[in-house]
Structures are given as C-alpha cells and as structure tokens.
PDB file of C-alpha atoms and ligand atoms in Angstrom:
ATOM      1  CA  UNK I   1    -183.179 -35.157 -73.624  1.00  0.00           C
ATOM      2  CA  UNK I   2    -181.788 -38.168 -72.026  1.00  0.00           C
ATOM      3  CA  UNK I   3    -180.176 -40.846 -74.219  1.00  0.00           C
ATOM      4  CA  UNK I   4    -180.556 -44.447 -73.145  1.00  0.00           C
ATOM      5  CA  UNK I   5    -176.800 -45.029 -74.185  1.00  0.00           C
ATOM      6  CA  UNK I   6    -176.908 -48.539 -72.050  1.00  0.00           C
ATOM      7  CA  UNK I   7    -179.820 -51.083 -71.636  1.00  0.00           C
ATOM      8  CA  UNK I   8    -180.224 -53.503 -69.473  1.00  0.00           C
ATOM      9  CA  UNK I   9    -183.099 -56.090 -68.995  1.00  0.00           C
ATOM     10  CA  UNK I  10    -184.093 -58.840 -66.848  1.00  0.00           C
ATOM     11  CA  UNK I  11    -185.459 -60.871 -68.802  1.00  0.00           C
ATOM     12  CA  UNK I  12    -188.148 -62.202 -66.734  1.00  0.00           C
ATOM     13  CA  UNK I  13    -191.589 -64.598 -67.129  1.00  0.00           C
ATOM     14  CA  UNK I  14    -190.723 -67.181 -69.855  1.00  0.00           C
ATOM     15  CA  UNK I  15    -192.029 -70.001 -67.765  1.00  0.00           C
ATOM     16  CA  UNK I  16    -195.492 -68.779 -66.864  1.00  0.00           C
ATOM     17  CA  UNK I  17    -196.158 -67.478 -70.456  1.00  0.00           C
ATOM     18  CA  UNK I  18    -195.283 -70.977 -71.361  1.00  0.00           C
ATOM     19  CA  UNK I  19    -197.791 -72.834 -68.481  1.00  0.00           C
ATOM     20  CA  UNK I  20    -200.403 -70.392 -69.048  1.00  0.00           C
ATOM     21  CA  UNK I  21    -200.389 -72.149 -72.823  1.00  0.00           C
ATOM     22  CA  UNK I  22    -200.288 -75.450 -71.712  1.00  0.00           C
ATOM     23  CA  UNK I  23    -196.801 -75.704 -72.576  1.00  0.00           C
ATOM     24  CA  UNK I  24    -193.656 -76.841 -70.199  1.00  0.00           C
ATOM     25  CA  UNK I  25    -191.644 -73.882 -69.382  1.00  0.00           C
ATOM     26  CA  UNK I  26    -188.513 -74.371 -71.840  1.00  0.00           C
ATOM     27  CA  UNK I  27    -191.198 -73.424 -74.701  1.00  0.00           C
ATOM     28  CA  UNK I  28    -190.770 -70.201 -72.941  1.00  0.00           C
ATOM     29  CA  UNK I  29    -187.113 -69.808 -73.137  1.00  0.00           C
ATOM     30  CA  UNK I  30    -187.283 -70.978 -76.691  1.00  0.00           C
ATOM     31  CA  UNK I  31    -189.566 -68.449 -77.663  1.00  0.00           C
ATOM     32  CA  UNK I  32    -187.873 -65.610 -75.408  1.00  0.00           C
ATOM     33  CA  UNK I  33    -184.738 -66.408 -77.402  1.00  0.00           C
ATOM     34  CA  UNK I  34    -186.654 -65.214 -80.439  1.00  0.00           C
ATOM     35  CA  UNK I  35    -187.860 -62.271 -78.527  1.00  0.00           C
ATOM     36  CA  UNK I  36    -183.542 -61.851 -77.662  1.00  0.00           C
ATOM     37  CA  UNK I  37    -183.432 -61.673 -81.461  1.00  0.00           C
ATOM     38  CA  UNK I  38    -185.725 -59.357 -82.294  1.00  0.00           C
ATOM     39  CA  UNK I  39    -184.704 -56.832 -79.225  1.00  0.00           C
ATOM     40  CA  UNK I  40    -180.946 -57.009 -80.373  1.00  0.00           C
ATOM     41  CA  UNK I  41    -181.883 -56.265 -83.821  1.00  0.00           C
ATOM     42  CA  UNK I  42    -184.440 -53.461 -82.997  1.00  0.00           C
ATOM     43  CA  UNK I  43    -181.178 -51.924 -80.737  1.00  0.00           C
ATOM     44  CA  UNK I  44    -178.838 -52.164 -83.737  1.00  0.00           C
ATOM     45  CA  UNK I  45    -180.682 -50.080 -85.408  1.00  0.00           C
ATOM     46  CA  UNK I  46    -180.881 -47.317 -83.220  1.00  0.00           C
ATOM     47  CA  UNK I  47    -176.967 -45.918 -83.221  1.00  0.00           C
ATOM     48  CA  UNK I  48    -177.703 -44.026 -79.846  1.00  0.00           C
ATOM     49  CA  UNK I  49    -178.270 -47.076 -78.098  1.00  0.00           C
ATOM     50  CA  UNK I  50    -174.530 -48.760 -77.338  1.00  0.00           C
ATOM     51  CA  UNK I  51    -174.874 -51.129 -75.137  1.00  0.00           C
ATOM     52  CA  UNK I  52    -177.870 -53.948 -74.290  1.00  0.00           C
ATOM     53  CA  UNK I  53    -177.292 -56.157 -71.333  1.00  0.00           C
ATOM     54  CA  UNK I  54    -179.275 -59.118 -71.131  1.00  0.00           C
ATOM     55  CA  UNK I  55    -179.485 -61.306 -67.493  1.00  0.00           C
ATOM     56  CA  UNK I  56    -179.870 -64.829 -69.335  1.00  0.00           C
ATOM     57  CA  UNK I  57    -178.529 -66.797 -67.049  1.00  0.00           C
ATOM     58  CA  UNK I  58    -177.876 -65.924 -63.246  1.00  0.00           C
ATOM     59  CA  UNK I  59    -175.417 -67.411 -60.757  1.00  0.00           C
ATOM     60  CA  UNK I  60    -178.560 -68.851 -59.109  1.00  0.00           C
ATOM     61  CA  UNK I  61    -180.621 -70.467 -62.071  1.00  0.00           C
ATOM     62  CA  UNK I  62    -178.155 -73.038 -61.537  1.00  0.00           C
ATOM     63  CA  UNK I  63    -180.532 -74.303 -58.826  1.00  0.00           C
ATOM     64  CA  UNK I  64    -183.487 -74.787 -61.482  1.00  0.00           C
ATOM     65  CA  UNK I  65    -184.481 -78.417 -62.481  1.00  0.00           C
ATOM     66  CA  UNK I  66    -181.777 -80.239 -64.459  1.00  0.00           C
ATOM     67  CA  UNK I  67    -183.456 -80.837 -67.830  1.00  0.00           C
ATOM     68  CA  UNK I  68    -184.067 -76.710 -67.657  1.00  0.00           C
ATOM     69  CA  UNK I  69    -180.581 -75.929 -67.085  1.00  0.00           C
ATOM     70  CA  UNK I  70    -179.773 -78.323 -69.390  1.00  0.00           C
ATOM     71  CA  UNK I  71    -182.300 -77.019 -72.269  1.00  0.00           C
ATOM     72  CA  UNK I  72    -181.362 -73.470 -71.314  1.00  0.00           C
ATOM     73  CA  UNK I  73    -177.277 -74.623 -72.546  1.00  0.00           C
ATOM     74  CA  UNK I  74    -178.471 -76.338 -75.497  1.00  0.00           C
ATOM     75  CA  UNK I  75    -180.718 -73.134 -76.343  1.00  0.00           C
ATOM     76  CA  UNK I  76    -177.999 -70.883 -75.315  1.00  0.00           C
ATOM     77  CA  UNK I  77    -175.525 -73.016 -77.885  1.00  0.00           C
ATOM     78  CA  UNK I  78    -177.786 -73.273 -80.893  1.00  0.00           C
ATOM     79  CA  UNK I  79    -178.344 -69.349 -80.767  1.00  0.00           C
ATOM     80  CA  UNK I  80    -175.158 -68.421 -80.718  1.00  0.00           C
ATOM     81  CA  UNK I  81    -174.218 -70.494 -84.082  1.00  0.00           C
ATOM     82  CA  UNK I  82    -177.539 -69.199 -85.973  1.00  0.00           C
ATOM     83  CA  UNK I  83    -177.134 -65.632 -84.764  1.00  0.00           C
ATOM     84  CA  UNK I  84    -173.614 -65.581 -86.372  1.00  0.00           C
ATOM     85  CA  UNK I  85    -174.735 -64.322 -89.430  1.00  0.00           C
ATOM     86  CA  UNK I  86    -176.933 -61.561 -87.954  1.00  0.00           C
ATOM     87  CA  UNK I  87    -174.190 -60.225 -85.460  1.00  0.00           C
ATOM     88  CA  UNK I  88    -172.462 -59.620 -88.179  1.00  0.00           C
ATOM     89  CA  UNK I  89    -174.942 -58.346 -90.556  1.00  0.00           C
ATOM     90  CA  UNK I  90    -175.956 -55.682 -87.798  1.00  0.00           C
ATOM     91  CA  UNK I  91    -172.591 -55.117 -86.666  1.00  0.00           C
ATOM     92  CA  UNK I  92    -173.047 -56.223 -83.341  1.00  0.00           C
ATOM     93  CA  UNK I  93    -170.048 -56.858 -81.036  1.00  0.00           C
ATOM     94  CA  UNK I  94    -170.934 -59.960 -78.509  1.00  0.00           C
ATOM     95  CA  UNK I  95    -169.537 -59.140 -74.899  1.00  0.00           C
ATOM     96  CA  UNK I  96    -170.418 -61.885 -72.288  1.00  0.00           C
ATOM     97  CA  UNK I  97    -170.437 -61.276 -68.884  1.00  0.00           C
ATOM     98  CA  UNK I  98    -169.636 -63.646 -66.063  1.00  0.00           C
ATOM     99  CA  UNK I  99    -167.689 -66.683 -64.759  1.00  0.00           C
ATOM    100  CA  UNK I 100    -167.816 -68.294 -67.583  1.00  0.00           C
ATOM    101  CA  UNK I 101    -165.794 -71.103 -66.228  1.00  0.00           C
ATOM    102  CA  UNK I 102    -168.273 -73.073 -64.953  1.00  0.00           C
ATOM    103  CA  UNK I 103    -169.720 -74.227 -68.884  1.00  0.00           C
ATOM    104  CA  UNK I 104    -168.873 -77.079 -70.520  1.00  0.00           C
ATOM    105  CA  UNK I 105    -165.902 -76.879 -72.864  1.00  0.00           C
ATOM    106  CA  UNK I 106    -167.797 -77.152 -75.978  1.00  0.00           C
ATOM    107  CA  UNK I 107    -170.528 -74.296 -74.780  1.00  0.00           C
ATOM    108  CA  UNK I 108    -167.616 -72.156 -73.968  1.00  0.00           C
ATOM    109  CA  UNK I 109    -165.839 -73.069 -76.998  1.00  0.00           C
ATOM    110  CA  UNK I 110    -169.241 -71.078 -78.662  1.00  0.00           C
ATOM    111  CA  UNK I 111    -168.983 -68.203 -76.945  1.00  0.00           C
ATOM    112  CA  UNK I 112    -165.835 -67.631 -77.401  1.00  0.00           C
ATOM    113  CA  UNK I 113    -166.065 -67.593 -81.232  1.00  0.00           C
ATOM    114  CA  UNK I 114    -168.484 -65.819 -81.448  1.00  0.00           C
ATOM    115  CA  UNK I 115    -166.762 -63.080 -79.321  1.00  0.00           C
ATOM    116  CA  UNK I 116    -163.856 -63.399 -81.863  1.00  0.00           C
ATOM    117  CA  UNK I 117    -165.727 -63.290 -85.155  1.00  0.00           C
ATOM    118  CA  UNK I 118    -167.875 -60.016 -83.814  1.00  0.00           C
ATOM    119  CA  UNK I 119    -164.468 -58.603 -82.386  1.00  0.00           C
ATOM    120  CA  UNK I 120    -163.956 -56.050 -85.166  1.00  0.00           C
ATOM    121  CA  UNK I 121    -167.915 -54.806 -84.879  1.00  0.00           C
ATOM    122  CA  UNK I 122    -168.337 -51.337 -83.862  1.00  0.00           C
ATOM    123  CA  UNK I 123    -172.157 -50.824 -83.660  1.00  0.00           C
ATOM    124  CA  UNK I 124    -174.558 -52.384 -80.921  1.00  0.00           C
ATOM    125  CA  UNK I 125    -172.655 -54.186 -78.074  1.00  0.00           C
ATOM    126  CA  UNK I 126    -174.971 -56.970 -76.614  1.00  0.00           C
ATOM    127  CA  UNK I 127    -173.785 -58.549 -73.782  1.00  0.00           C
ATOM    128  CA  UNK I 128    -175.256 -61.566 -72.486  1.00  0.00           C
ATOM    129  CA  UNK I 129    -175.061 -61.901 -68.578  1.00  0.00           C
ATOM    130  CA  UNK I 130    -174.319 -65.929 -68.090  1.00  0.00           C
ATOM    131  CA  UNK I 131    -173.416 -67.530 -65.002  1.00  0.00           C
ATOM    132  CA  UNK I 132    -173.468 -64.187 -63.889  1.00  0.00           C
ATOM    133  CA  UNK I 133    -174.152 -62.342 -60.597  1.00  0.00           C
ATOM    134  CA  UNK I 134    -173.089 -58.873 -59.241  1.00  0.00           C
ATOM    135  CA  UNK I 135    -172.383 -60.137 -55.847  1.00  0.00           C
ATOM    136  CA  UNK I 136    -169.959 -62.666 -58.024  1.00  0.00           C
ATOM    137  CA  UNK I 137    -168.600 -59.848 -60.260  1.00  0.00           C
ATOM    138  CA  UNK I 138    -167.615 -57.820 -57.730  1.00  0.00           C
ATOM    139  CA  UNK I 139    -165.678 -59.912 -55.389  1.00  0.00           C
ATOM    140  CA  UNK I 140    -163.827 -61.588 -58.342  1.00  0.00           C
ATOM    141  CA  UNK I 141    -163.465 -57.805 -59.514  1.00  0.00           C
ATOM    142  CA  UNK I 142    -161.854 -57.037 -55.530  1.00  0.00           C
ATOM    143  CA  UNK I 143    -160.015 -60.252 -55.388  1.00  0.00           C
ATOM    144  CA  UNK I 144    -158.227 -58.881 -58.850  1.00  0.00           C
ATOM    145  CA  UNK I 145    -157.211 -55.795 -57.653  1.00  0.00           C
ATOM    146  CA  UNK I 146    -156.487 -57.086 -54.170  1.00  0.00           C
ATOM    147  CA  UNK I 147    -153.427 -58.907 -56.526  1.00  0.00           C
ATOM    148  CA  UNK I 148    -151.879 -55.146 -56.934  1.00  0.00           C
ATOM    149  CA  UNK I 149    -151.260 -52.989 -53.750  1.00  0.00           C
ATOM    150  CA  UNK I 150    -153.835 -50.234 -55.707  1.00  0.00           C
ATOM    151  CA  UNK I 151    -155.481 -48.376 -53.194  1.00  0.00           C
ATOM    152  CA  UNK I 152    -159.335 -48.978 -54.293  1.00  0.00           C
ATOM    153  CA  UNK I 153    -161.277 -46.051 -55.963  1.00  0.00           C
ATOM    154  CA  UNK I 154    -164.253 -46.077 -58.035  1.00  0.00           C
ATOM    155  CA  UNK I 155    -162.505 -46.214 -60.968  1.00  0.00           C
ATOM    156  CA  UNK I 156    -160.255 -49.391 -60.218  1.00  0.00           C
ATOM    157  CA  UNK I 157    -163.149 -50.647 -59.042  1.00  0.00           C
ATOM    158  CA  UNK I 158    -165.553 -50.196 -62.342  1.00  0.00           C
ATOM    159  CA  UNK I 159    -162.209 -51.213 -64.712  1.00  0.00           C
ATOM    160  CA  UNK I 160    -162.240 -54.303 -62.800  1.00  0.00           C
ATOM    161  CA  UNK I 161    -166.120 -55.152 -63.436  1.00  0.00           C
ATOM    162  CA  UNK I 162    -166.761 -57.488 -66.289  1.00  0.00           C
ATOM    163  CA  UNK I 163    -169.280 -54.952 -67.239  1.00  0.00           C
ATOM    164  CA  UNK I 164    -167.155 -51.196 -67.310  1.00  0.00           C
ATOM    165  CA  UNK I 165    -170.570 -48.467 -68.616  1.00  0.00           C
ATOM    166  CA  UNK I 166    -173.308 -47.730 -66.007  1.00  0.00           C
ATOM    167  CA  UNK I 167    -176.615 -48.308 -66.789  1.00  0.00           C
ATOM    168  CA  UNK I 168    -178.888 -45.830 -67.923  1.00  0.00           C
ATOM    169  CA  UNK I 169    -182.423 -47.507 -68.517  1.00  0.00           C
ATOM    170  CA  UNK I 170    -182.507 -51.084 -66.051  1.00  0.00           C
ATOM    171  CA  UNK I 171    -186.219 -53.078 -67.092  1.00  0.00           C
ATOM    172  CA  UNK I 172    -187.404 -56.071 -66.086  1.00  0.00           C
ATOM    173  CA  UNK I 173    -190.446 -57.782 -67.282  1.00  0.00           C
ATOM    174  CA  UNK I 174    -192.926 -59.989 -65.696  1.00  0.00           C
ATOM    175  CA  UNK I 175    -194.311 -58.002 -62.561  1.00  0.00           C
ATOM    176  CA  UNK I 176    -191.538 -58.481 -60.453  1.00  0.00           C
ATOM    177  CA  UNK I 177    -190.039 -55.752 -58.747  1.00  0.00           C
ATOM    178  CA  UNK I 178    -186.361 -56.399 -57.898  1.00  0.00           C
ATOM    179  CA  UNK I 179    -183.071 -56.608 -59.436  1.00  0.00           C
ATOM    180  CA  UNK I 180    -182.174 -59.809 -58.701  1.00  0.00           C
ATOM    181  CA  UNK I 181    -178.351 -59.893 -58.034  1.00  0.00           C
ATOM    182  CA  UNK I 182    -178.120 -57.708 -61.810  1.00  0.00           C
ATOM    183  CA  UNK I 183    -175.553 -55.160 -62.555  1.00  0.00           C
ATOM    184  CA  UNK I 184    -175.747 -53.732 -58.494  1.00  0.00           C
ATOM    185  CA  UNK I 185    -172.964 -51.139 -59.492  1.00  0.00           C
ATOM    186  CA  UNK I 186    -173.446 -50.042 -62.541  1.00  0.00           C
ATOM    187  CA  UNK I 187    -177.135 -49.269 -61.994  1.00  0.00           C
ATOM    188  CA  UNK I 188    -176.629 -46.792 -59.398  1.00  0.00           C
ATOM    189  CA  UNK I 189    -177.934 -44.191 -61.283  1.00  0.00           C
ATOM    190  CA  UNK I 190    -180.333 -45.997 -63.954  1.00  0.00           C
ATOM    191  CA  UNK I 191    -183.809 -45.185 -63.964  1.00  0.00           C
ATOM    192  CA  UNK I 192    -185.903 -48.856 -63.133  1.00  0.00           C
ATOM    193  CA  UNK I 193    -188.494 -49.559 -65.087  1.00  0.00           C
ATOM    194  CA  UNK I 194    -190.715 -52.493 -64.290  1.00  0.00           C
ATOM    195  CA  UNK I 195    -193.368 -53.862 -66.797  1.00  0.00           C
ATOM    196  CA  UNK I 196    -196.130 -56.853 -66.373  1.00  0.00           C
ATOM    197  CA  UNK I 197    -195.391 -58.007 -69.943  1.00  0.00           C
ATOM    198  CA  UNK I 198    -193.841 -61.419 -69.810  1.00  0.00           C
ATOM    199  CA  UNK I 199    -190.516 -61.722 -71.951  1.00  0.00           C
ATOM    200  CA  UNK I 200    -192.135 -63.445 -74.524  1.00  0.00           C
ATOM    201  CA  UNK I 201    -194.790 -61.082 -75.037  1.00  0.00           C
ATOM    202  CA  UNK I 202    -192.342 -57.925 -74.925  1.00  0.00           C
ATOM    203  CA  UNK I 203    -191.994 -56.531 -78.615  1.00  0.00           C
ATOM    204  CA  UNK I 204    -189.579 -54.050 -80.074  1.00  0.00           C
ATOM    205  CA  UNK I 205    -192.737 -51.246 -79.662  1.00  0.00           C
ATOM    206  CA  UNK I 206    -192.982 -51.807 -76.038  1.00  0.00           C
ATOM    207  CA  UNK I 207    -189.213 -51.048 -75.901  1.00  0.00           C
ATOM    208  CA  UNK I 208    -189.474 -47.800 -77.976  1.00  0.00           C
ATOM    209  CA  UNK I 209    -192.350 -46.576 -75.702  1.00  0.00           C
ATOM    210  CA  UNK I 210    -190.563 -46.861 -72.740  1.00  0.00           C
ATOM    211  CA  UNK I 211    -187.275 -45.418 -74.066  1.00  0.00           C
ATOM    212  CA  UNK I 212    -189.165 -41.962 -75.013  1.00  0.00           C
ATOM    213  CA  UNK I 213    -190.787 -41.938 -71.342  1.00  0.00           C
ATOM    214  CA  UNK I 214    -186.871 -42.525 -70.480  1.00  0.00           C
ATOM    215  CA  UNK I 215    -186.296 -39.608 -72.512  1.00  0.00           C
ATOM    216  CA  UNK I 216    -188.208 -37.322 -71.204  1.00  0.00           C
ATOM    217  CA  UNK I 217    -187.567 -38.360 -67.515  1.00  0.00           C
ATOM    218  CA  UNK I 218    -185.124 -35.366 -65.335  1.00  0.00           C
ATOM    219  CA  UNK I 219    -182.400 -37.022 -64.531  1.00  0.00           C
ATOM    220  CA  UNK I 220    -179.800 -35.394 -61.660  1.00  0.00           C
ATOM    221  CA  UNK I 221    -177.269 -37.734 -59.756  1.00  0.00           C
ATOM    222  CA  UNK I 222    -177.630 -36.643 -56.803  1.00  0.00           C
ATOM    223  CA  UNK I 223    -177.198 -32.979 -57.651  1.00  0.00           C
ATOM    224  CA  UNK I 224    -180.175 -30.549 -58.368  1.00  0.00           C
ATOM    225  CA  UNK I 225    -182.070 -28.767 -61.185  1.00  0.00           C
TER     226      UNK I 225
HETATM  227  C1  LIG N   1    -186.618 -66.003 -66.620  1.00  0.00           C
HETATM  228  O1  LIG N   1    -187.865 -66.581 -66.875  1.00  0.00           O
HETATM  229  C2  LIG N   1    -185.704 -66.266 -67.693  1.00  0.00           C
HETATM  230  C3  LIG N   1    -184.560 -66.999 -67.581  1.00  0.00           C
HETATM  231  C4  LIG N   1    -184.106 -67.620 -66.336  1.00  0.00           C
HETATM  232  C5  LIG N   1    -183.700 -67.235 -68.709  1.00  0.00           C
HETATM  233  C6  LIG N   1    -183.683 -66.207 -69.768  1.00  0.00           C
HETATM  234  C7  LIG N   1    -183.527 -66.899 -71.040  1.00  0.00           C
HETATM  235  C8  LIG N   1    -184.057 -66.506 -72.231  1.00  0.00           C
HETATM  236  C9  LIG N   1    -184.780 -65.259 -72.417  1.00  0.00           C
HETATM  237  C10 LIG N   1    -183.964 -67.343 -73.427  1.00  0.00           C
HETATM  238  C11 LIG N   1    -182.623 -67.775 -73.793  1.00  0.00           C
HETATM  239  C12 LIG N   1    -181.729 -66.664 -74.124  1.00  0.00           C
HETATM  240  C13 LIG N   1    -180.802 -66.722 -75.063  1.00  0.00           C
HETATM  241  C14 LIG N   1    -179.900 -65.588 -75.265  1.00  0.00           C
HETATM  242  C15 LIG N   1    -180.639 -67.878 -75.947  1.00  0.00           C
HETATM  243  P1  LIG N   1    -188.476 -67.580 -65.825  1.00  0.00           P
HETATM  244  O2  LIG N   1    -188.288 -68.942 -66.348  1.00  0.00           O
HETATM  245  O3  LIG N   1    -187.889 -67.334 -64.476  1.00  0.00           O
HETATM  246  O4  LIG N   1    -189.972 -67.181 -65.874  1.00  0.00           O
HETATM  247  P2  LIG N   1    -191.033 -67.305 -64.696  1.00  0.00           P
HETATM  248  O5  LIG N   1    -190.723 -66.205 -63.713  1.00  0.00           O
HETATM  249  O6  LIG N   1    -192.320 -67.088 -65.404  1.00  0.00           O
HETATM  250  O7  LIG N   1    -190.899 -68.668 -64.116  1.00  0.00           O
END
C-alpha cells in the first residue's frame, strides 16, 4: 500500500467560487484560508502523512491587481497570528518555502515567528509555498552550490532546494490541469491528481477519498512490476 508521506496542493479556484456568489474574489481567499485550516488540521491527525505543501502564493501572483496582492498579505498575516495556537496544539512544524525577501518587514517578521515558536514540533510539517516558484528555487538552489566547486549530483542538488522530500500525492483543484511553476523537482515521481472542486469547496472527505485511490495506485519509478 502506498503511503502519501508528502502532499502537495495547488490550491486553485478561490476567485470564481467567490464571483459565482456575487462576491469579489478576496471573499475567496478568505474563505480558502479557512479551508487551509481545516486541511492542516485533518493532516495532523493522520501521523503517516509528514509533509503538506501548500502553493499560496506564486512568484507570478505578484502580477494580480494591487488591492488582491495586498488583501492576500494582510490575509496571509492575520492567519499566521490566529493559527499560533493551533500549530501548536497539533504539533505542527511551519516550513515556508520561497524568496521570502521580497515581503514587507513586518509580514516577514510573522513568518518568521511563527517558524520559531513551531521549531520544536515534530508532527505534521506544513509548508506554505510564498513568493515561491520552482523555476526560482532552483536557480537560487544552482547559484548556491555554484559558490562551492561541488560537482552537481542529485543529491546536492535536492539539499539545496528549499523544499528537500519528493512529492508523493501533487493535487490541484479547480479544473485546471497544470502545475504551474510548483515543486518541478520534487514531483518527478508524484502521482497528479486533478479535481473540479474549487478550493473553497474542497473538504477534509474529499482529501481522504483521494488519498485511498492514492493508496491503492501501483507505483514503480521507472522500474517494473
Ligand atoms: C488561487 O485561486 C489561489 C491563490 C492565488 C491564493 C491561495 C490562497 C489561499 C488559499 C488563501 C490564503 C492562504 C493562506 C495560507 C492564508 P484563484 O484566485 O487563482 O482562483 P481562480 O482561478 O478562480 O481565479
């Protein structure tokens, strides 16, 4: 049986759940941050699952609409403080991933304390991808190890990700079918899994459905039977 050890999700439809309410899209994000919640704590619980990457903010949303970007900060801030508690509670370590340099000092200022007050946690890692691409990740990864006269392997290469497991179960949600600049290298191998459901619609039950078709699913790297 295959155990979804890392999952990753692309976190994807927040703005047309919102329009197709009448809403403006930020009542999307706001409501997909609950959904963030609720999928963090439902993969707490479950000891085989390690890791959960989440893409909530890419290298390329920077191009959205000011206010959005803006909103998507404040959100981004204002869960970080109230999750506190809950990280803790569930034992979940916080692990961001990507240039993080480019947020303000006070939203980086967030994120890093809540990376030091989960430090000592030892169940669920979640790992929020912000300001992140894989294009991004791995030429900063390169341009580290370009610093040493290493000859490049796989392994240099992977030690110098931000993000060091491979993926094992990749979804996105909201009909689209592509990865969009996520986790290129460390999803080599990970089965894709692609559901209409729009992020704000996705429940914990949806994610335990398709991690027993994931468990059932023969997986070979390349090799055979
Ligand atoms: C894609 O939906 C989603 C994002 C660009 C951001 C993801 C953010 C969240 C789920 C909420 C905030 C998260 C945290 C951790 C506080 P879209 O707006 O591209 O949807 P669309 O394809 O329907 O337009």
């Amino acid at each position: 049986m295959n155990i979804a050890k890392h999952i990753a999700i692309i976190m994807d439809g927040n703005g047309r759940w919102a329009e197709a309410r009448g809403e403006k899209r930020v009542k999307g994000h706001e409501v997909g941050a609950d959904v963030v919640r609720d999928i963090t704590t439902y993969c707490s619980n479950h000891p085989q699952i390690e890791r959960l990457t989440l893409y909530a903010f890419s290298t390329e949303n920077w191009k959205r609409p000011r206010l959005e970007v803006e909103f998507l900060m404040k959100l981004l801030d204002r869960y970080l403080k109230n999750e506190l508690p809950k990280y803790l509670e569930n034992n979940v370590r916080f692990e961001p991933i990507g240039d993080l340099s480019a947020f303000s000092a006070s939203l980086q200022k967030t994120i890093q304390h809540v990376v030091d007050k989960t430090a000592h946690c030892n169940g669920l890692v979640q790992s929020l991808a912000l300001n992140y691409g894989a294009q991004d990740e791995l030429v900063r990864a390169i341009n580290k190890i370009k610093r040493t006269s290493e000859t490049i392997t796989p392994e240099t290469l992977s030690n110098a990700l931000d993000c060091k497991q491979d993926v094992d179960l990749l979804i996105r949600t909201g009909g689209d079918k592509r990865l969009s600049n996520f986790l290129l290298w460390q999803a080599a191998y990970a089965e894709l899994c692609f559901v209409d459901t729009l992020w704000p619609d996705f429940t914990p039950n949806e994610l335990e459905g398709i991690i027993a078709n994931f468990s059932k699913i023969e997986r070979r790297f390349g090799g055979l039977k």
